[in-house]
Coordinates of C-alpha atoms in Angstrom, one line a residue:
X1 CA -6.1 34.3 7.1
X2 CA -9.1 32.8 5.4
X3 CA -8.4 30.7 2.4
X4 CA -10.6 29.6 -0.6
X5 CA -12.4 26.5 0.4
X6 CA -11.5 23.6 -1.9
X7 CA -14.4 21.2 -2.1
X8 CA -13.5 17.6 -1.3
X9 CA -14.8 15.1 -3.8
X10 CA -18.1 13.3 -2.8
X11 CA -17.5 10.2 -0.8
X12 CA -17.6 7.0 -2.8
X13 CA -16.7 3.6 -1.5
X14 CA -15.4 2.4 -4.8
X15 CA -13.1 5.4 -5.2
X16 CA -11.8 4.9 -1.7
X17 CA -10.9 1.3 -2.4
X18 CA -9.1 2.2 -5.6
X19 CA -7.2 5.3 -4.4
X20 CA -6.2 4.5 -0.9
X21 CA -3.9 1.3 -2.5
X22 CA -2.5 3.4 -2.4
X23 CA 13.7 28.8 6.5
X24 CA 15.7 26.5 8.6
X25 CA 19.4 27.0 8.6
X26 CA 21.1 25.3 5.7
X27 CA 22.7 22.6 7.7
X28 CA 22.6 19.0 6.3
X29 CA 21.0 16.5 8.7
X30 CA 23.3 13.6 9.7
X31 CA 22.0 10.3 8.4
X32 CA 20.2 8.5 11.2
X33 CA 20.7 4.9 12.3
X34 CA 18.7 2.7 10.0
X35 CA 15.7 0.9 11.6
X36 CA 16.0 -2.9 12.0
X37 CA 15.3 -5.0 8.9
X38 CA 11.8 -6.3 8.6
X39 CA 11.9 -9.3 6.4
X40 CA 9.1 -9.5 3.9
X41 CA 7.2 -12.7 2.9
X42 CA 8.8 -12.5 -0.6
X43 CA 12.0 -11.3 -2.0
X44 CA 13.2 -10.1 -5.5
X45 CA 16.6 -9.7 -6.9
X46 CA 16.6 -5.9 -6.5
X47 CA 16.4 -6.3 -2.7
X48 CA 19.5 -8.4 -2.6
X49 CA 21.5 -6.2 -5.0
X50 CA 20.4 -2.6 -4.5
X51 CA 21.6 -0.7 -1.4
X52 CA 18.6 -0.2 0.9
X53 CA 20.1 3.1 2.0
X54 CA 19.1 6.4 0.2
X55 CA 22.5 7.9 0.9
X56 CA 23.9 5.4 -1.7
X57 CA 22.1 7.3 -4.4
X58 CA 23.3 10.8 -3.6
X59 CA 25.1 12.6 -6.4
X60 CA 27.7 15.5 -6.3
X61 CA 24.9 18.0 -5.7
X62 CA 23.6 16.3 -2.6
X63 CA 23.8 19.5 -0.6
X64 CA 22.3 21.8 -3.2
X65 CA 18.8 23.0 -2.5
X66 CA 16.2 21.6 -4.9
X67 CA 14.0 24.6 -4.5
X68 CA 14.7 28.3 -5.0
X69 CA 14.0 30.6 -2.0
X70 CA 10.9 31.9 -3.8
X71 CA 9.6 28.3 -4.4
X72 CA 10.3 27.4 -0.8
X73 CA 8.3 30.4 0.4
X74 CA 5.4 29.6 -2.0
X75 CA 5.3 26.0 -1.0
X76 CA 5.3 26.8 2.7
X77 CA 2.4 29.2 2.2
X78 CA 0.5 26.6 0.3
X79 CA 1.3 24.0 3.0
X80 CA -0.2 26.3 5.7
X81 CA -3.3 27.0 3.7
X82 CA -4.0 23.3 2.9
X83 CA -3.1 22.0 6.4
X84 CA -5.5 24.5 8.2
X85 CA -8.2 24.4 5.5
X86 CA -10.7 22.6 7.7
X87 CA -10.8 25.6 10.1
X88 CA -12.0 27.9 7.2
X89 CA -14.9 25.7 6.0
X90 CA -18.3 27.3 6.3
X91 CA -20.3 24.0 5.9
X92 CA -19.5 20.3 5.7
X93 CA -18.2 18.9 2.4
X94 CA -19.8 15.4 2.9
X95 CA -23.5 15.1 2.9
X96 CA -25.5 12.6 4.9
X97 CA -25.9 10.3 1.8
X98 CA -22.1 10.3 1.4
X99 CA -21.6 9.2 5.0
X100 CA -24.3 6.5 4.8
X101 CA -23.0 5.0 1.6
X102 CA -20.4 2.7 3.2
X103 CA -22.9 1.4 5.8
X104 CA -25.3 0.4 3.0
X105 CA -22.5 -1.3 1.1
X106 CA -21.8 -3.6 4.0
X107 CA -25.4 -4.5 4.8
X108 CA -25.5 -7.4 2.4
X109 CA -21.8 -8.2 2.3
X110 CA -20.7 -7.6 5.9
X111 CA -17.1 -8.6 5.3
X112 CA -14.6 -10.2 7.7
X113 CA -13.0 -9.1 11.0
X114 CA -9.8 -10.2 12.7
X115 CA -8.6 -13.9 12.2
X116 CA -10.9 -14.3 9.3
X117 CA -14.2 -14.3 11.3
X118 CA -17.1 -13.1 9.2
X119 CA -19.1 -10.1 10.6
X120 CA -22.7 -10.6 11.6
X121 CA -25.2 -9.7 8.8
X122 CA -26.8 -7.0 10.9
X123 CA -23.5 -5.4 12.2
X124 CA -23.5 -2.6 9.6
X125 CA -27.1 -1.7 10.3
X126 CA -26.3 -1.6 14.1
X127 CA -23.4 0.8 13.5
X128 CA -25.6 3.0 11.3
X129 CA -28.1 3.2 14.1
X130 CA -25.4 4.1 16.6
X131 CA -24.2 6.8 14.2
X132 CA -27.5 8.6 14.7
X133 CA -27.4 10.3 11.2
X134 CA -31.1 11.3 11.4
X135 CA -30.1 14.8 12.5
X136 CA -26.8 15.0 10.5
X137 CA -24.9 17.3 10.9
X138 CA -25.5 17.8 14.6
X139 CA -22.2 19.1 15.9
X140 CA -20.4 21.5 13.6
X141 CA -17.3 22.8 15.4
X142 CA -13.6 23.4 14.8
X143 CA -11.2 21.0 16.5
X144 CA -7.7 19.4 16.5
X145 CA -6.3 15.9 17.0
X146 CA -4.7 15.3 20.4
X147 CA -3.6 11.7 19.8
X148 CA -2.4 9.6 16.9
X149 CA -5.8 8.6 15.4
X150 CA -7.6 7.5 12.3
X151 CA -10.5 8.6 10.1
X152 CA -12.7 5.6 9.4
X153 CA -15.7 4.8 7.3
X154 CA -17.8 3.6 10.3
X155 CA -17.7 4.5 14.0
X156 CA -15.8 1.4 15.0
X157 CA -12.1 0.3 15.4
X158 CA -13.1 -3.2 14.2
X159 CA -11.6 -3.8 10.7
X160 CA -13.7 -4.8 7.6
X161 CA -11.7 -7.0 5.3
X162 CA -12.9 -8.7 2.2
X163 CA -12.6 -12.4 1.8
X164 CA -9.1 -13.1 3.2
X165 CA -8.8 -16.3 1.2
X166 CA -8.6 -14.2 -1.9
X167 CA -5.2 -12.9 -3.2
X168 CA -4.6 -9.3 -2.1
X169 CA -7.4 -9.3 0.5
X170 CA -7.4 -9.7 4.3
X171 CA -4.9 -7.9 6.5
X172 CA -3.8 -5.1 6.1
X173 CA -6.6 -4.1 3.7
X174 CA -9.2 -2.8 6.1
X175 CA -11.6 -0.9 3.9
X176 CA -12.9 1.2 6.8
X177 CA -9.5 2.8 7.2
X178 CA -9.4 6.1 5.4
X179 CA -6.2 7.6 6.8
X180 CA -4.2 8.0 10.0
X181 CA -3.6 11.4 11.5
X182 CA -0.9 12.7 13.9
X183 CA -1.7 14.8 16.9
X184 CA -1.9 18.5 16.0
X185 CA -4.0 18.0 12.9
X186 CA -6.7 20.7 12.3
X187 CA -10.2 19.3 12.0
X188 CA -13.8 20.3 11.2
X189 CA -16.1 18.3 13.4
X190 CA -19.4 17.6 11.6
X191 CA -21.4 15.1 13.6
X192 CA -21.4 13.2 16.9
X193 CA -22.6 9.6 17.2
X194 CA -25.7 8.8 19.3
X195 CA -23.7 8.2 22.5
X196 CA -21.1 10.9 21.7
X197 CA -18.1 8.5 21.7
X198 CA -17.4 9.0 18.0
X199 CA -17.3 12.1 15.8
X200 CA -17.4 12.5 12.1
X201 CA -14.6 14.8 11.0
X202 CA -13.1 16.5 8.0
X203 CA -9.3 17.0 7.7
X204 CA -7.3 18.4 4.9
X205 CA -6.8 14.9 3.6
X206 CA -10.3 13.3 3.8
X207 CA -13.2 12.7 6.2
X208 CA -14.4 10.0 8.5
X209 CA -15.2 8.8 12.0
X210 CA -12.7 9.0 14.9
X211 CA -13.0 8.5 18.7
X212 CA -14.2 11.7 20.3
X213 CA -11.4 11.3 22.9
X214 CA -8.8 11.7 20.2
X215 CA -9.7 15.3 19.4
X216 CA -10.4 18.5 21.3
X217 CA -12.3 21.6 20.2
X218 CA -10.3 24.8 19.5
X219 CA -10.7 28.4 20.4
X220 CA -9.2 31.4 18.6
X221 CA -6.0 31.3 20.6
X222 CA -5.2 27.7 19.6
X223 CA -6.1 28.5 16.0
X224 CA -3.7 31.5 16.0
X225 CA -0.9 29.3 17.4
X226 CA -1.3 26.8 14.6
X227 CA -1.8 29.3 11.7
X228 CA 1.6 30.9 12.3
X229 CA 4.4 30.1 9.8
X230 CA 6.6 29.4 12.8
X231 CA 6.2 25.6 12.8
X232 CA 8.4 22.6 13.5
X233 CA 8.2 19.3 11.8
X234 CA 9.1 15.9 13.4
X235 CA 11.8 14.1 11.4
X236 CA 12.1 10.9 13.4
X237 CA 9.5 8.2 14.1
X238 CA 8.3 7.4 17.6
X239 CA 9.5 10.5 19.4
X240 CA 8.0 10.1 22.8
X241 CA 5.8 12.9 24.1
X242 CA 4.9 12.3 27.7
X243 CA 2.1 14.9 27.7
X244 CA 0.0 12.8 25.3
X245 CA 1.4 9.4 26.4
X246 CA 2.4 8.5 22.8
X247 CA 5.2 8.7 20.3
X248 CA 4.9 11.1 17.4
X249 CA 6.1 10.3 13.9
X250 CA 7.4 12.0 10.8
X251 CA 4.4 13.9 9.4
X252 CA 3.6 15.6 12.7
X253 CA 3.8 19.4 12.8
X254 CA 3.6 21.7 15.9
X255 CA 3.9 25.4 16.5
X256 CA 7.4 26.6 17.7
X257 CA 7.3 27.9 21.2
X258 CA 10.8 29.4 21.1
X259 CA 14.0 29.6 19.1
X260 CA 15.7 26.2 18.3
X261 CA 18.8 25.4 20.1
X262 CA 21.5 22.7 20.3
X263 CA 19.4 20.8 22.8
X264 CA 16.3 20.5 20.5
X265 CA 13.2 22.5 19.8
X266 CA 10.4 23.6 22.1
X267 CA 6.9 23.2 20.5
X268 CA 3.3 23.6 21.5
X269 CA 1.4 20.3 21.7
X270 CA -2.4 20.2 22.1
X271 CA -4.0 18.1 24.9
X272 CA -7.6 17.6 25.7
X273 CA -8.8 19.6 28.8
X274 CA -11.5 18.5 31.2
X275 CA -14.0 20.7 29.3
X276 CA -13.2 19.1 25.9
X277 CA -11.3 22.2 24.8
X278 CA -7.7 22.0 23.5
X279 CA -5.0 23.3 25.8
X280 CA -1.4 23.9 24.6
X281 CA 1.5 22.4 26.5
X282 CA 5.2 23.3 25.9
X283 CA 7.2 20.3 25.0
X284 CA 10.9 20.0 24.4
X285 CA 11.7 17.7 21.5
X286 CA 15.3 16.3 21.7
X287 CA 17.9 17.4 19.2
X288 CA 17.7 15.6 15.9
X289 CA 14.0 14.7 16.2
X290 CA 12.4 17.9 14.9
X291 CA 13.4 21.0 12.9
X292 CA 11.9 24.4 12.1
X293 CA 9.9 24.4 8.9
X294 CA 10.6 24.4 6.1
X295 CA 13.6 22.2 6.3
X296 CA 16.0 22.9 3.5
X297 CA 15.1 20.5 0.7
X298 CA 18.4 19.0 -0.5
X299 CA 18.8 15.4 -1.7
X300 CA 20.8 14.7 1.5
X301 CA 18.1 16.0 3.8
X302 CA 15.4 14.1 1.9
X303 CA 17.5 10.9 2.1
X304 CA 18.0 11.4 5.8
X305 CA 14.2 11.6 6.5
X306 CA 13.5 8.8 4.1
X307 CA 16.0 6.5 5.7
X308 CA 13.9 6.7 8.9
X309 CA 11.1 4.9 7.0
X310 CA 13.3 2.4 5.2
X311 CA 12.1 -1.2 5.7
X312 CA 9.1 -0.2 7.8
X313 CA 6.1 -2.5 7.3
X314 CA 3.3 -1.6 4.9
X315 CA 0.0 -0.4 6.4
X316 CA -3.1 0.3 4.3
X317 CA -4.4 3.8 5.0
X318 CA -2.0 4.1 7.9
X319 CA -3.5 1.1 9.6
X320 CA -1.7 0.2 12.9
X321 CA 0.5 3.4 12.6
X322 CA 2.1 2.0 9.5
X323 CA 2.4 3.7 6.1
X324 CA 1.2 2.8 2.7
X325 CA 2.7 4.2 -0.5
X326 CA 1.0 7.6 -0.4
X327 CA 1.4 8.0 3.3
X328 CA 5.2 7.6 2.9
X329 CA 5.3 10.3 0.2
X330 CA 3.0 12.6 2.2
X331 CA 5.1 12.3 5.4
X332 CA 8.4 12.4 3.6
X333 CA 7.9 15.8 2.1
X334 CA 6.0 17.4 5.0
X335 CA 9.1 18.7 6.8
X336 CA 10.1 20.5 3.6
X337 CA 6.8 22.5 3.5
X338 CA 5.1 20.3 0.8
X339 CA 1.6 19.2 1.7
X340 CA 0.7 16.4 -0.6
X341 CA -2.8 15.0 -0.9
X342 CA -3.5 11.6 0.7
X343 CA -4.0 9.3 -2.3
X344 CA -1.7 8.4 -5.1
X345 CA -3.8 9.8 -8.0
X346 CA -4.1 13.2 -6.3
X347 CA -0.4 13.3 -5.5
X348 CA 0.4 12.6 -9.2
X349 CA -1.4 15.8 -10.1
X350 CA 0.8 17.9 -7.8
X351 CA 3.8 19.7 -9.4
X352 CA 4.8 19.6 -13.0
X353 CA 3.5 16.5 -14.8
X354 CA 5.4 14.5 -17.3
X355 CA 3.3 11.9 -19.1
X356 CA 5.0 8.6 -19.9
X357 CA 1.9 6.8 -21.2
X358 CA 2.7 3.6 -23.1
X359 CA 6.3 4.3 -24.0
X360 CA 8.4 1.2 -24.4
X361 CA 10.3 0.2 -21.2
X362 CA 13.7 1.4 -22.3
X363 CA 12.3 4.8 -23.5
X364 CA 10.3 5.2 -20.3
X365 CA 13.4 4.6 -18.2
X366 CA 15.4 7.1 -20.3
X367 CA 12.6 9.7 -19.9
X368 CA 12.6 9.3 -16.2
X369 CA 16.4 9.7 -16.0
X370 CA 16.4 12.6 -18.4
X371 CA 13.5 14.6 -16.9
X372 CA 13.2 13.4 -13.3
X373 CA 15.0 15.3 -10.5
X374 CA 16.2 12.8 -7.9
X375 CA 14.6 13.2 -4.5
X376 CA 12.1 15.7 -5.9
X377 CA 10.1 13.6 -8.4
X378 CA 7.1 11.2 -7.9
X379 CA 6.4 8.4 -10.3
X380 CA 2.8 7.3 -10.6
X381 CA 1.0 4.2 -11.7
X382 CA -2.7 3.5 -11.0
X383 CA -2.9 2.7 -7.3
X384 CA 0.7 3.3 -6.4
X385 CA 3.2 6.2 -6.0
X386 CA 7.0 6.1 -5.8
X387 CA 9.9 8.6 -5.2
X388 CA 12.6 8.7 -7.9
X389 CA 16.0 8.9 -6.1
X390 CA 18.6 8.3 -8.8
X391 CA 20.2 5.6 -10.9
X392 CA 21.7 2.1 -10.5
X393 CA 23.6 0.8 -13.5
X394 CA 21.6 3.0 -15.9
X395 CA 18.2 2.1 -14.4
X396 CA 16.0 4.6 -12.5
X397 CA 15.8 3.7 -8.8
X398 CA 12.6 4.3 -6.7
X399 CA 11.9 4.5 -3.0
X400 CA 8.4 3.3 -2.1
X401 CA 6.3 1.4 0.4
X402 CA 4.7 -1.5 -1.5
X403 CA 2.5 -4.4 -0.6
X404 CA 3.7 -6.7 -3.4
X405 CA 3.6 -8.0 -6.9
X406 CA 0.6 -9.6 -8.6
X407 CA 1.6 -13.1 -9.7
X408 CA 0.1 -15.7 -12.1
X409 CA 0.7 -19.4 -11.8
X410 CA 0.9 -22.0 -14.6
X411 CA -2.8 -22.7 -14.0
X412 CA -3.6 -19.0 -14.4
X413 CA -4.4 -18.5 -10.7
X414 CA -4.0 -15.0 -9.4
X415 CA -1.6 -14.6 -6.4
X416 CA 0.7 -12.1 -4.6
X417 CA 4.4 -12.0 -4.0
X418 CA 4.4 -9.9 -0.8
X419 CA 7.1 -7.4 -0.1
X420 CA 5.2 -5.6 2.6
X421 CA 7.6 -2.8 3.5
X422 CA 9.4 0.4 2.4
X423 CA 12.1 -0.5 -0.1
X424 CA 14.4 0.7 -2.8
X425 CA 13.9 -1.0 -6.2
X426 CA 14.2 -0.4 -9.9
X427 CA 11.0 -0.4 -12.0
X428 CA 12.1 -3.8 -13.2
X429 CA 11.9 -5.4 -9.8
X430 CA 10.5 -9.0 -10.0
X431 CA 11.3 -9.4 -13.7
X432 CA 13.3 -12.5 -12.9
X433 CA 10.5 -14.2 -11.0
X434 CA 8.6 -16.5 -13.4
X435 CA 5.2 -15.9 -11.7
X436 CA 5.7 -12.1 -12.1
X437 CA 7.5 -12.0 -15.4
X438 CA 8.4 -9.0 -17.6
X439 CA 4.7 -8.3 -18.4
X440 CA 3.7 -7.4 -14.8
X441 CA 6.6 -5.3 -13.6
X442 CA 6.2 -1.8 -12.4
X443 CA 7.8 -0.3 -15.4
X444 CA 4.9 -1.3 -17.6
X445 CA 2.4 0.3 -15.3
X446 CA 4.1 3.7 -14.6
X447 CA 2.1 6.4 -16.4
X448 CA 3.6 9.8 -15.4
X449 CA 6.1 11.8 -13.3
X450 CA 5.3 14.7 -11.0
X451 CA 8.2 17.1 -10.6
X452 CA 7.7 18.7 -7.2
X453 CA 10.1 21.5 -7.9
X454 CA 8.2 22.8 -10.9
X455 CA 5.3 25.2 -10.6
X456 CA 1.9 23.6 -10.2

């Protein structure tokens, strides 16, 4: 059914840079085998001491639902409305000037490509010409993703890094990368490039360019299939789907095509037909890889899904099919029928907010432990979002995908201690490292909590 259109904020390059750094049966899910360790370029004491397994932080109520049945129903209704919102838009949210802005920003400062090679000065202008924005919008249609894909600032897969010789720049901070999207994501196509190979699209998360081959247009039958509450969520990464020639990850959602069974679930997966229209194929996903939505949100089930992401490499905006901090939280809670926005600041506004402000460190930790609900609470600091999962020796413990810590040498030179993966830490991580020191730890930067199980 139609939903009220929520206007997306006007596109602004600076904002993108700041914010991107950014009922099933009540049966607990067996903890999966942990992915192999990906060693970061830097280590802190927390990573040597704290168990990097979310099951270690489960309490006596590990199998108790975190949401009431009423809350579960409301969250799932909200999920469906947000997820399919692009199909109910009546006009594009971004205007031509919003789309052009990023091209203009790179005209005089073209940035760097792979291996530190500087882009040619005229490269942004050439891409702007290829975009063909003179008749924007020229192709307003409803569509759906049929591949793992990305929404990007310009119609190119070539990255745009700032000076890689500067701390915190270079790979993976491609500032054209808005977000990654899984197959089966509803879209509103707005514009086709001059040669038709790229389309400018709007999803529930953001807007940007993607290869035209990664999406297909939808008719009413496909839309009906995806607007049903009978959905299944993927709960393992890299579940191979031969029909699209790719693996699908946690965060992907498909309509159920039949009742779940001991051998798995059958879902409808969109593929691009010869005419460019979406066609639905029945696909059997193996047992343990997908569940009917919403999955019962217990601490044990959240831990089981989260452990699939443990130690995975960091990827800005989903670059190279990797998650950043807000992609981790978005995907983690998707199977439970919670549709979080894409960036950390917007996620912090979801749920019941608890301000922490400039409380002293000890008081801030006490407030988190007293008011936070393990596995159902987000902790926010500007540019970063974390999941509160419990305690370790009286300190709140967080699960998050982080790039690293800002460091300062004796000469005052700015640097980075790179972690570069999904980890479990306290908010005092790095306190023992002289170049980080007590003044630059996460605890001093956390500003609020968002309690997901509270009304919003």
